[in-house]
Amino acid sequence: MSLLPILRYPDPRLHKVAKPVTVFDERLKRLAADMAETMYDAPGVGLAATQVDVHEQVIVIDVSDAHDELRVFVNPEIVWASDERQVYDEGCLSVPGIYDGVERPARVRVKAKDAEGKVFELDCEGLLAVCIQHEMDHLKGKVFVEYLSPLKRNRIKTKLLKEEREQKKQQTKKVAA
Ligand code: K2U
Ligand code: ZN
């Protein structure tokens, strides 16, 4: 298995819309395994294929305390959402160091396929409900900062672009040394 590079906001590739998976083969299983390894290494509790520059509808999630309950969602769709909503302080592996409140339905029912192509439905609440909605946004090319005010979003964009420039400068110095 391999660690995959995670795209950082405001990379335009984060806004590509993922295509449905049509072939359930070893390549898909390898992608899910590499995404899971990348998620656990980050560390995170979810990761969408969009974040690793693969524009197919694949999500991995593990919200268990022991990090031993990996779930793979292929071509996921929300088939029911509660009227009740909750605000959660979200973060994102593509927007490092930024956390802010996002309001979403508190409970959702998700229909998806597993890596073998078997259809399943899952009732989600709590962190799992937040995470699956956050990841499914990624598959639609949406990053959670888009729920924030333009002022906050622009400040985040400026901060991350500055950090990226600094990192590139440091890397250049290392190579030159
Ligand atoms: O999409 C991602 O970058 C993965 C997120 C998933 C997530 C976002 C918001 C709320 C819950 C999960 C990362 O796991 S962010 C890191 C994190 C870790 C534990 C709990 C919340 C966020
Ligand atoms: Zn994210």
JSON list of C-alpha atoms and ligand atoms in Angstrom, two decimals:
[
{"chain": "A", "resi": 1, "resn": "MET", "atom": "CA", "xyz": [0.00, 0.00, 0.00]},
{"chain": "A", "resi": 2, "resn": "SER", "atom": "CA", "xyz": [1.04, 3.64, -0.50]},
{"chain": "A", "resi": 3, "resn": "LEU", "atom": "CA", "xyz": [0.60, 7.02, 1.11]},
{"chain": "A", "resi": 4, "resn": "LEU", "atom": "CA", "xyz": [-1.04, 9.41, -1.35]},
{"chain": "A", "resi": 5, "resn": "PRO", "atom": "CA", "xyz": [-0.37, 13.18, -1.47]},
{"chain": "A", "resi": 6, "resn": "ILE", "atom": "CA", "xyz": [-3.37, 15.18, -0.20]},
{"chain": "A", "resi": 7, "resn": "LEU", "atom": "CA", "xyz": [-4.38, 18.26, -2.23]},
{"chain": "A", "resi": 8, "resn": "ARG", "atom": "CA", "xyz": [-4.37, 21.49, -0.24]},
{"chain": "A", "resi": 9, "resn": "TYR", "atom": "CA", "xyz": [-6.97, 24.24, -0.52]},
{"chain": "A", "resi": 10, "resn": "PRO", "atom": "CA", "xyz": [-7.24, 26.35, -2.71]},
{"chain": "A", "resi": 11, "resn": "ASP", "atom": "CA", "xyz": [-5.98, 23.82, -5.27]},
{"chain": "A", "resi": 12, "resn": "PRO", "atom": "CA", "xyz": [-8.55, 23.99, -8.13]},
{"chain": "A", "resi": 13, "resn": "ARG", "atom": "CA", "xyz": [-8.57, 20.19, -8.43]},
{"chain": "A", "resi": 14, "resn": "LEU", "atom": "CA", "xyz": [-10.53, 20.09, -5.13]},
{"chain": "A", "resi": 15, "resn": "HIS", "atom": "CA", "xyz": [-13.45, 21.55, -7.07]},
{"chain": "A", "resi": 16, "resn": "LYS", "atom": "CA", "xyz": [-13.65, 18.80, -9.72]},
{"chain": "A", "resi": 17, "resn": "VAL", "atom": "CA", "xyz": [-16.84, 16.72, -9.58]},
{"chain": "A", "resi": 18, "resn": "ALA", "atom": "CA", "xyz": [-16.18, 13.00, -9.07]},
{"chain": "A", "resi": 19, "resn": "LYS", "atom": "CA", "xyz": [-17.55, 10.43, -11.53]},
{"chain": "A", "resi": 20, "resn": "PRO", "atom": "CA", "xyz": [-19.46, 7.30, -10.48]},
{"chain": "A", "resi": 21, "resn": "VAL", "atom": "CA", "xyz": [-17.42, 4.07, -10.23]},
{"chain": "A", "resi": 22, "resn": "THR", "atom": "CA", "xyz": [-18.53, 1.49, -12.84]},
{"chain": "A", "resi": 23, "resn": "VAL", "atom": "CA", "xyz": [-15.85, -1.22, -12.49]},
{"chain": "A", "resi": 24, "resn": "PHE", "atom": "CA", "xyz": [-15.37, -3.02, -9.14]},
{"chain": "A", "resi": 25, "resn": "ASP", "atom": "CA", "xyz": [-11.92, -4.53, -9.56]},
{"chain": "A", "resi": 26, "resn": "GLU", "atom": "CA", "xyz": [-8.55, -4.84, -7.82]},
{"chain": "A", "resi": 27, "resn": "ARG", "atom": "CA", "xyz": [-7.63, -1.30, -8.84]},
{"chain": "A", "resi": 28, "resn": "LEU", "atom": "CA", "xyz": [-10.60, 0.05, -6.83]},
{"chain": "A", "resi": 29, "resn": "LYS", "atom": "CA", "xyz": [-9.68, -2.09, -3.82]},
{"chain": "A", "resi": 30, "resn": "ARG", "atom": "CA", "xyz": [-6.08, -0.84, -4.02]},
{"chain": "A", "resi": 31, "resn": "LEU", "atom": "CA", "xyz": [-7.31, 2.76, -4.22]},
{"chain": "A", "resi": 32, "resn": "ALA", "atom": "CA", "xyz": [-9.48, 2.27, -1.11]},
{"chain": "A", "resi": 33, "resn": "ALA", "atom": "CA", "xyz": [-6.57, 0.64, 0.73]},
{"chain": "A", "resi": 34, "resn": "ASP", "atom": "CA", "xyz": [-4.18, 3.47, -0.19]},
{"chain": "A", "resi": 35, "resn": "MET", "atom": "CA", "xyz": [-6.79, 6.06, 0.84]},
{"chain": "A", "resi": 36, "resn": "ALA", "atom": "CA", "xyz": [-7.27, 4.30, 4.17]},
{"chain": "A", "resi": 37, "resn": "GLU", "atom": "CA", "xyz": [-3.53, 4.22, 4.83]},
{"chain": "A", "resi": 38, "resn": "THR", "atom": "CA", "xyz": [-3.31, 7.92, 3.93]},
{"chain": "A", "resi": 39, "resn": "MET", "atom": "CA", "xyz": [-6.27, 8.76, 6.21]},
{"chain": "A", "resi": 40, "resn": "TYR", "atom": "CA", "xyz": [-4.86, 6.86, 9.22]},
{"chain": "A", "resi": 41, "resn": "ASP", "atom": "CA", "xyz": [-1.41, 8.42, 8.67]},
{"chain": "A", "resi": 42, "resn": "ALA", "atom": "CA", "xyz": [-2.72, 12.01, 8.47]},
{"chain": "A", "resi": 43, "resn": "PRO", "atom": "CA", "xyz": [-4.43, 11.31, 10.96]},
{"chain": "A", "resi": 44, "resn": "GLY", "atom": "CA", "xyz": [-8.04, 11.76, 10.04]},
{"chain": "A", "resi": 45, "resn": "VAL", "atom": "CA", "xyz": [-11.39, 10.01, 10.34]},
{"chain": "A", "resi": 46, "resn": "GLY", "atom": "CA", "xyz": [-12.39, 10.33, 6.70]},
{"chain": "A", "resi": 47, "resn": "LEU", "atom": "CA", "xyz": [-10.97, 10.92, 3.23]},
{"chain": "A", "resi": 48, "resn": "ALA", "atom": "CA", "xyz": [-12.54, 11.42, -0.21]},
{"chain": "A", "resi": 49, "resn": "ALA", "atom": "CA", "xyz": [-10.84, 10.33, -3.44]},
{"chain": "A", "resi": 50, "resn": "THR", "atom": "CA", "xyz": [-11.04, 13.94, -4.69]},
{"chain": "A", "resi": 51, "resn": "GLN", "atom": "CA", "xyz": [-8.55, 14.91, -1.97]},
{"chain": "A", "resi": 52, "resn": "VAL", "atom": "CA", "xyz": [-5.93, 12.59, -3.45]},
{"chain": "A", "resi": 53, "resn": "ASP", "atom": "CA", "xyz": [-6.61, 13.83, -6.97]},
{"chain": "A", "resi": 54, "resn": "VAL", "atom": "CA", "xyz": [-8.67, 10.81, -8.01]},
{"chain": "A", "resi": 55, "resn": "HIS", "atom": "CA", "xyz": [-11.99, 12.04, -9.30]},
{"chain": "A", "resi": 56, "resn": "GLU", "atom": "CA", "xyz": [-14.17, 9.00, -8.67]},
{"chain": "A", "resi": 57, "resn": "GLN", "atom": "CA", "xyz": [-16.93, 8.59, -6.06]},
{"chain": "A", "resi": 58, "resn": "VAL", "atom": "CA", "xyz": [-14.96, 6.77, -3.35]},
{"chain": "A", "resi": 59, "resn": "ILE", "atom": "CA", "xyz": [-14.85, 7.62, 0.37]},
{"chain": "A", "resi": 60, "resn": "VAL", "atom": "CA", "xyz": [-13.16, 5.92, 3.33]},
{"chain": "A", "resi": 61, "resn": "ILE", "atom": "CA", "xyz": [-14.24, 6.62, 6.93]},
{"chain": "A", "resi": 62, "resn": "ASP", "atom": "CA", "xyz": [-13.25, 5.27, 10.34]},
{"chain": "A", "resi": 63, "resn": "VAL", "atom": "CA", "xyz": [-14.72, 7.15, 13.33]},
{"chain": "A", "resi": 64, "resn": "SER", "atom": "CA", "xyz": [-14.06, 4.28, 15.80]},
{"chain": "A", "resi": 65, "resn": "ASP", "atom": "CA", "xyz": [-11.97, 5.00, 18.89]},
{"chain": "A", "resi": 66, "resn": "ALA", "atom": "CA", "xyz": [-9.70, 2.04, 18.12]},
{"chain": "A", "resi": 67, "resn": "HIS", "atom": "CA", "xyz": [-9.35, 3.00, 14.43]},
{"chain": "A", "resi": 68, "resn": "ASP", "atom": "CA", "xyz": [-10.36, -0.54, 13.45]},
{"chain": "A", "resi": 69, "resn": "GLU", "atom": "CA", "xyz": [-13.75, -0.05, 11.80]},
{"chain": "A", "resi": 70, "resn": "LEU", "atom": "CA", "xyz": [-12.97, 1.06, 8.25]},
{"chain": "A", "resi": 71, "resn": "ARG", "atom": "CA", "xyz": [-15.93, 1.74, 6.01]},
{"chain": "A", "resi": 72, "resn": "VAL", "atom": "CA", "xyz": [-15.68, 2.18, 2.22]},
{"chain": "A", "resi": 73, "resn": "PHE", "atom": "CA", "xyz": [-18.46, 4.08, 0.43]},
{"chain": "A", "resi": 74, "resn": "VAL", "atom": "CA", "xyz": [-18.62, 3.85, -3.40]},
{"chain": "A", "resi": 75, "resn": "ASN", "atom": "CA", "xyz": [-21.13, 5.98, -5.33]},
{"chain": "A", "resi": 76, "resn": "PRO", "atom": "CA", "xyz": [-22.77, 7.15, -2.06]},
{"chain": "A", "resi": 77, "resn": "GLU", "atom": "CA", "xyz": [-26.11, 8.96, -2.00]},
{"chain": "A", "resi": 78, "resn": "ILE", "atom": "CA", "xyz": [-28.13, 10.39, 0.89]},
{"chain": "A", "resi": 79, "resn": "VAL", "atom": "CA", "xyz": [-31.59, 8.81, 0.74]},
{"chain": "A", "resi": 80, "resn": "TRP", "atom": "CA", "xyz": [-32.95, 10.50, 3.91]},
{"chain": "A", "resi": 81, "resn": "ALA", "atom": "CA", "xyz": [-31.90, 13.41, 6.13]},
{"chain": "A", "resi": 82, "resn": "SER", "atom": "CA", "xyz": [-33.40, 14.54, 9.45]},
{"chain": "A", "resi": 83, "resn": "ASP", "atom": "CA", "xyz": [-35.07, 17.92, 9.85]},
{"chain": "A", "resi": 84, "resn": "GLU", "atom": "CA", "xyz": [-33.03, 18.25, 13.03]},
{"chain": "A", "resi": 85, "resn": "ARG", "atom": "CA", "xyz": [-29.71, 19.95, 12.32]},
{"chain": "A", "resi": 86, "resn": "GLN", "atom": "CA", "xyz": [-26.46, 20.21, 14.30]},
{"chain": "A", "resi": 87, "resn": "VAL", "atom": "CA", "xyz": [-23.43, 22.49, 14.21]},
{"chain": "A", "resi": 88, "resn": "TYR", "atom": "CA", "xyz": [-20.04, 20.74, 14.35]},
{"chain": "A", "resi": 89, "resn": "ASP", "atom": "CA", "xyz": [-16.55, 22.30, 14.49]},
{"chain": "A", "resi": 90, "resn": "GLU", "atom": "CA", "xyz": [-15.25, 20.82, 11.26]},
{"chain": "A", "resi": 91, "resn": "GLY", "atom": "CA", "xyz": [-11.68, 20.45, 10.06]},
{"chain": "A", "resi": 92, "resn": "CYS", "atom": "CA", "xyz": [-10.30, 19.10, 6.80]},
{"chain": "A", "resi": 93, "resn": "LEU", "atom": "CA", "xyz": [-7.05, 17.40, 5.78]},
{"chain": "A", "resi": 94, "resn": "SER", "atom": "CA", "xyz": [-7.04, 19.66, 2.73]},
{"chain": "A", "resi": 95, "resn": "VAL", "atom": "CA", "xyz": [-7.38, 22.80, 4.89]},
{"chain": "A", "resi": 96, "resn": "PRO", "atom": "CA", "xyz": [-4.81, 22.14, 7.64]},
{"chain": "A", "resi": 97, "resn": "GLY", "atom": "CA", "xyz": [-5.11, 24.04, 10.92]},
{"chain": "A", "resi": 98, "resn": "ILE", "atom": "CA", "xyz": [-8.53, 25.51, 10.19]},
{"chain": "A", "resi": 99, "resn": "TYR", "atom": "CA", "xyz": [-11.64, 24.56, 12.21]},
{"chain": "A", "resi": 100, "resn": "ASP", "atom": "CA", "xyz": [-15.03, 26.26, 12.12]},
{"chain": "A", "resi": 101, "resn": "GLY", "atom": "CA", "xyz": [-18.70, 25.56, 12.75]},
{"chain": "A", "resi": 102, "resn": "VAL", "atom": "CA", "xyz": [-20.79, 24.04, 9.95]},
{"chain": "A", "resi": 103, "resn": "GLU", "atom": "CA", "xyz": [-24.52, 23.24, 10.30]},
{"chain": "A", "resi": 104, "resn": "ARG", "atom": "CA", "xyz": [-25.78, 20.02, 8.73]},
{"chain": "A", "resi": 105, "resn": "PRO", "atom": "CA", "xyz": [-28.65, 17.49, 9.21]},
{"chain": "A", "resi": 106, "resn": "ALA", "atom": "CA", "xyz": [-28.00, 15.63, 12.48]},
{"chain": "A", "resi": 107, "resn": "ARG", "atom": "CA", "xyz": [-28.89, 12.19, 11.04]},
{"chain": "A", "resi": 108, "resn": "VAL", "atom": "CA", "xyz": [-28.70, 10.83, 7.48]},
{"chain": "A", "resi": 109, "resn": "ARG", "atom": "CA", "xyz": [-29.34, 7.51, 5.77]},
{"chain": "A", "resi": 110, "resn": "VAL", "atom": "CA", "xyz": [-26.71, 6.74, 3.14]},
{"chain": "A", "resi": 111, "resn": "LYS", "atom": "CA", "xyz": [-27.04, 4.23, 0.31]},
{"chain": "A", "resi": 112, "resn": "ALA", "atom": "CA", "xyz": [-23.75, 3.13, -1.27]},
{"chain": "A", "resi": 113, "resn": "LYS", "atom": "CA", "xyz": [-21.78, 0.18, -2.62]},
{"chain": "A", "resi": 114, "resn": "ASP", "atom": "CA", "xyz": [-18.84, -1.44, -0.86]},
{"chain": "A", "resi": 115, "resn": "ALA", "atom": "CA", "xyz": [-15.54, -2.15, -2.62]},
{"chain": "A", "resi": 116, "resn": "GLU", "atom": "CA", "xyz": [-16.96, -5.43, -3.96]},
{"chain": "A", "resi": 117, "resn": "GLY", "atom": "CA", "xyz": [-19.96, -3.63, -5.50]},
{"chain": "A", "resi": 118, "resn": "LYS", "atom": "CA", "xyz": [-22.48, -4.84, -2.90]},
{"chain": "A", "resi": 119, "resn": "VAL", "atom": "CA", "xyz": [-25.23, -2.29, -2.13]},
{"chain": "A", "resi": 120, "resn": "PHE", "atom": "CA", "xyz": [-25.79, -1.31, 1.50]},
{"chain": "A", "resi": 121, "resn": "GLU", "atom": "CA", "xyz": [-27.63, 1.35, 3.49]},
{"chain": "A", "resi": 122, "resn": "LEU", "atom": "CA", "xyz": [-26.33, 2.89, 6.71]},
{"chain": "A", "resi": 123, "resn": "ASP", "atom": "CA", "xyz": [-28.05, 5.14, 9.27]},
{"chain": "A", "resi": 124, "resn": "CYS", "atom": "CA", "xyz": [-25.55, 7.75, 10.43]},
{"chain": "A", "resi": 125, "resn": "GLU", "atom": "CA", "xyz": [-25.59, 10.09, 13.41]},
{"chain": "A", "resi": 126, "resn": "GLY", "atom": "CA", "xyz": [-23.01, 12.01, 15.47]},
{"chain": "A", "resi": 127, "resn": "LEU", "atom": "CA", "xyz": [-19.49, 12.25, 14.05]},
{"chain": "A", "resi": 128, "resn": "LEU", "atom": "CA", "xyz": [-20.25, 9.66, 11.36]},
{"chain": "A", "resi": 129, "resn": "ALA", "atom": "CA", "xyz": [-23.14, 11.78, 10.05]},
{"chain": "A", "resi": 130, "resn": "VAL", "atom": "CA", "xyz": [-20.93, 14.88, 9.96]},
{"chain": "A", "resi": 131, "resn": "CYS", "atom": "CA", "xyz": [-18.06, 13.05, 8.32]},
{"chain": "A", "resi": 132, "resn": "ILE", "atom": "CA", "xyz": [-20.05, 11.32, 5.54]},
{"chain": "A", "resi": 133, "resn": "GLN", "atom": "CA", "xyz": [-21.71, 14.61, 4.57]},
{"chain": "A", "resi": 134, "resn": "HIS", "atom": "CA", "xyz": [-18.31, 16.37, 4.64]},
{"chain": "A", "resi": 135, "resn": "GLU", "atom": "CA", "xyz": [-16.79, 13.69, 2.40]},
{"chain": "A", "resi": 136, "resn": "MET", "atom": "CA", "xyz": [-19.74, 13.63, 0.01]},
{"chain": "A", "resi": 137, "resn": "ASP", "atom": "CA", "xyz": [-19.29, 17.39, -0.38]},
{"chain": "A", "resi": 138, "resn": "HIS", "atom": "CA", "xyz": [-15.71, 16.67, -1.50]},
{"chain": "A", "resi": 139, "resn": "LEU", "atom": "CA", "xyz": [-17.04, 14.34, -4.22]},
{"chain": "A", "resi": 140, "resn": "LYS", "atom": "CA", "xyz": [-19.20, 17.25, -5.42]},
{"chain": "A", "resi": 141, "resn": "GLY", "atom": "CA", "xyz": [-16.14, 19.52, -5.52]},
{"chain": "A", "resi": 142, "resn": "LYS", "atom": "CA", "xyz": [-17.15, 21.40, -2.35]},
{"chain": "A", "resi": 143, "resn": "VAL", "atom": "CA", "xyz": [-14.76, 22.21, 0.54]},
{"chain": "A", "resi": 144, "resn": "PHE", "atom": "CA", "xyz": [-16.20, 23.02, 4.00]},
{"chain": "A", "resi": 145, "resn": "VAL", "atom": "CA", "xyz": [-14.78, 26.58, 3.97]},
{"chain": "A", "resi": 146, "resn": "GLU", "atom": "CA", "xyz": [-17.43, 27.35, 1.33]},
{"chain": "A", "resi": 147, "resn": "TYR", "atom": "CA", "xyz": [-20.00, 27.31, 4.14]},
{"chain": "A", "resi": 148, "resn": "LEU", "atom": "CA", "xyz": [-18.10, 30.15, 5.87]},
{"chain": "A", "resi": 149, "resn": "SER", "atom": "CA", "xyz": [-18.32, 33.88, 5.13]},
{"chain": "A", "resi": 150, "resn": "PRO", "atom": "CA", "xyz": [-16.38, 35.25, 2.13]},
{"chain": "A", "resi": 151, "resn": "LEU", "atom": "CA", "xyz": [-14.22, 37.24, 4.57]},
{"chain": "A", "resi": 152, "resn": "LYS", "atom": "CA", "xyz": [-13.25, 34.10, 6.54]},
{"chain": "A", "resi": 153, "resn": "ARG", "atom": "CA", "xyz": [-12.76, 32.07, 3.35]},
{"chain": "A", "resi": 154, "resn": "ASN", "atom": "CA", "xyz": [-10.45, 34.70, 1.80]},
{"chain": "A", "resi": 155, "resn": "ARG", "atom": "CA", "xyz": [-8.41, 34.94, 5.00]},
{"chain": "A", "resi": 156, "resn": "ILE", "atom": "CA", "xyz": [-8.00, 31.14, 4.99]},
{"chain": "A", "resi": 157, "resn": "LYS", "atom": "CA", "xyz": [-7.02, 31.15, 1.30]},
{"chain": "A", "resi": 158, "resn": "THR", "atom": "CA", "xyz": [-4.42, 33.89, 1.92]},
{"chain": "A", "resi": 159, "resn": "LYS", "atom": "CA", "xyz": [-3.02, 32.07, 4.98]},
{"chain": "A", "resi": 160, "resn": "LEU", "atom": "CA", "xyz": [-2.65, 28.71, 3.21]},
{"chain": "A", "resi": 161, "resn": "LEU", "atom": "CA", "xyz": [-1.12, 30.25, 0.06]},
{"chain": "A", "resi": 162, "resn": "LYS", "atom": "CA", "xyz": [1.42, 32.10, 2.26]},
{"chain": "A", "resi": 163, "resn": "GLU", "atom": "CA", "xyz": [2.25, 28.84, 4.10]},
{"chain": "A", "resi": 164, "resn": "GLU", "atom": "CA", "xyz": [2.67, 27.05, 0.75]},
{"chain": "A", "resi": 165, "resn": "ARG", "atom": "CA", "xyz": [5.07, 29.75, -0.49]},
{"chain": "A", "resi": 166, "resn": "GLU", "atom": "CA", "xyz": [7.09, 29.49, 2.75]},
{"chain": "A", "resi": 167, "resn": "GLN", "atom": "CA", "xyz": [7.26, 25.70, 2.45]},
{"chain": "A", "resi": 168, "resn": "LYS", "atom": "CA", "xyz": [8.49, 25.94, -1.16]},
{"chain": "A", "resi": 169, "resn": "LYS", "atom": "CA", "xyz": [11.15, 28.48, -0.07]},
{"chain": "A", "resi": 170, "resn": "GLN", "atom": "CA", "xyz": [12.36, 26.13, 2.68]},
{"chain": "A", "resi": 171, "resn": "GLN", "atom": "CA", "xyz": [12.48, 23.21, 0.25]},
{"chain": "A", "resi": 172, "resn": "THR", "atom": "CA", "xyz": [14.49, 25.30, -2.25]},
{"chain": "A", "resi": 173, "resn": "LYS", "atom": "CA", "xyz": [16.96, 26.25, 0.51]},
{"chain": "A", "resi": 174, "resn": "LYS", "atom": "CA", "xyz": [17.39, 22.58, 1.47]},
{"chain": "A", "resi": 175, "resn": "VAL", "atom": "CA", "xyz": [18.05, 21.57, -2.15]},
{"chain": "A", "resi": 176, "resn": "ALA", "atom": "CA", "xyz": [20.52, 24.45, -2.60]},
{"chain": "A", "resi": 177, "resn": "ALA", "atom": "CA", "xyz": [22.36, 23.57, 0.61]},
{"chain": "B", "resi": 1, "resn": "K2U", "atom": "O1", "xyz": [-12.23, 15.33, 4.58]},
{"chain": "B", "resi": 1, "resn": "K2U", "atom": "C1", "xyz": [-11.33, 15.31, 5.38]},
{"chain": "B", "resi": 1, "resn": "K2U", "atom": "O2", "xyz": [-10.37, 16.10, 5.30]},
{"chain": "B", "resi": 1, "resn": "K2U", "atom": "C2", "xyz": [-11.38, 14.38, 6.54]},
{"chain": "B", "resi": 1, "resn": "K2U", "atom": "C3", "xyz": [-11.83, 15.05, 7.79]},
{"chain": "B", "resi": 1, "resn": "K2U", "atom": "C4", "xyz": [-13.15, 14.41, 8.12]},
{"chain": "B", "resi": 1, "resn": "K2U", "atom": "C5", "xyz": [-14.00, 15.19, 9.05]},
{"chain": "B", "resi": 1, "resn": "K2U", "atom": "C6", "xyz": [-14.32, 16.50, 8.79]},
{"chain": "B", "resi": 1, "resn": "K2U", "atom": "C7", "xyz": [-15.15, 17.18, 9.64]},
{"chain": "B", "resi": 1, "resn": "K2U", "atom": "C8", "xyz": [-15.68, 16.57, 10.74]},
{"chain": "B", "resi": 1, "resn": "K2U", "atom": "C9", "xyz": [-15.35, 15.25, 10.99]},
{"chain": "B", "resi": 1, "resn": "K2U", "atom": "C10", "xyz": [-14.50, 14.57, 10.15]},
{"chain": "B", "resi": 1, "resn": "K2U", "atom": "C11", "xyz": [-10.66, 14.90, 8.74]},
{"chain": "B", "resi": 1, "resn": "K2U", "atom": "O3", "xyz": [-10.77, 13.71, 9.43]},
{"chain": "B", "resi": 1, "resn": "K2U", "atom": "S1", "xyz": [-10.42, 16.30, 9.74]},
{"chain": "B", "resi": 1, "resn": "K2U", "atom": "C12", "xyz": [-9.71, 15.80, 11.17]},
{"chain": "B", "resi": 1, "resn": "K2U", "atom": "C13", "xyz": [-10.71, 15.39, 12.21]},
{"chain": "B", "resi": 1, "resn": "K2U", "atom": "C14", "xyz": [-10.40, 14.34, 13.02]},
{"chain": "B", "resi": 1, "resn": "K2U", "atom": "C15", "xyz": [-11.30, 13.96, 13.99]},
{"chain": "B", "resi": 1, "resn": "K2U", "atom": "C16", "xyz": [-12.51, 14.61, 14.17]},
{"chain": "B", "resi": 1, "resn": "K2U", "atom": "C17", "xyz": [-12.81, 15.67, 13.35]},
{"chain": "B", "resi": 1, "resn": "K2U", "atom": "C18", "xyz": [-11.91, 16.07, 12.35]},
{"chain": "B", "resi": 2, "resn": "ZN", "atom": "ZN", "xyz": [-12.24, 17.48, 4.06]}
]
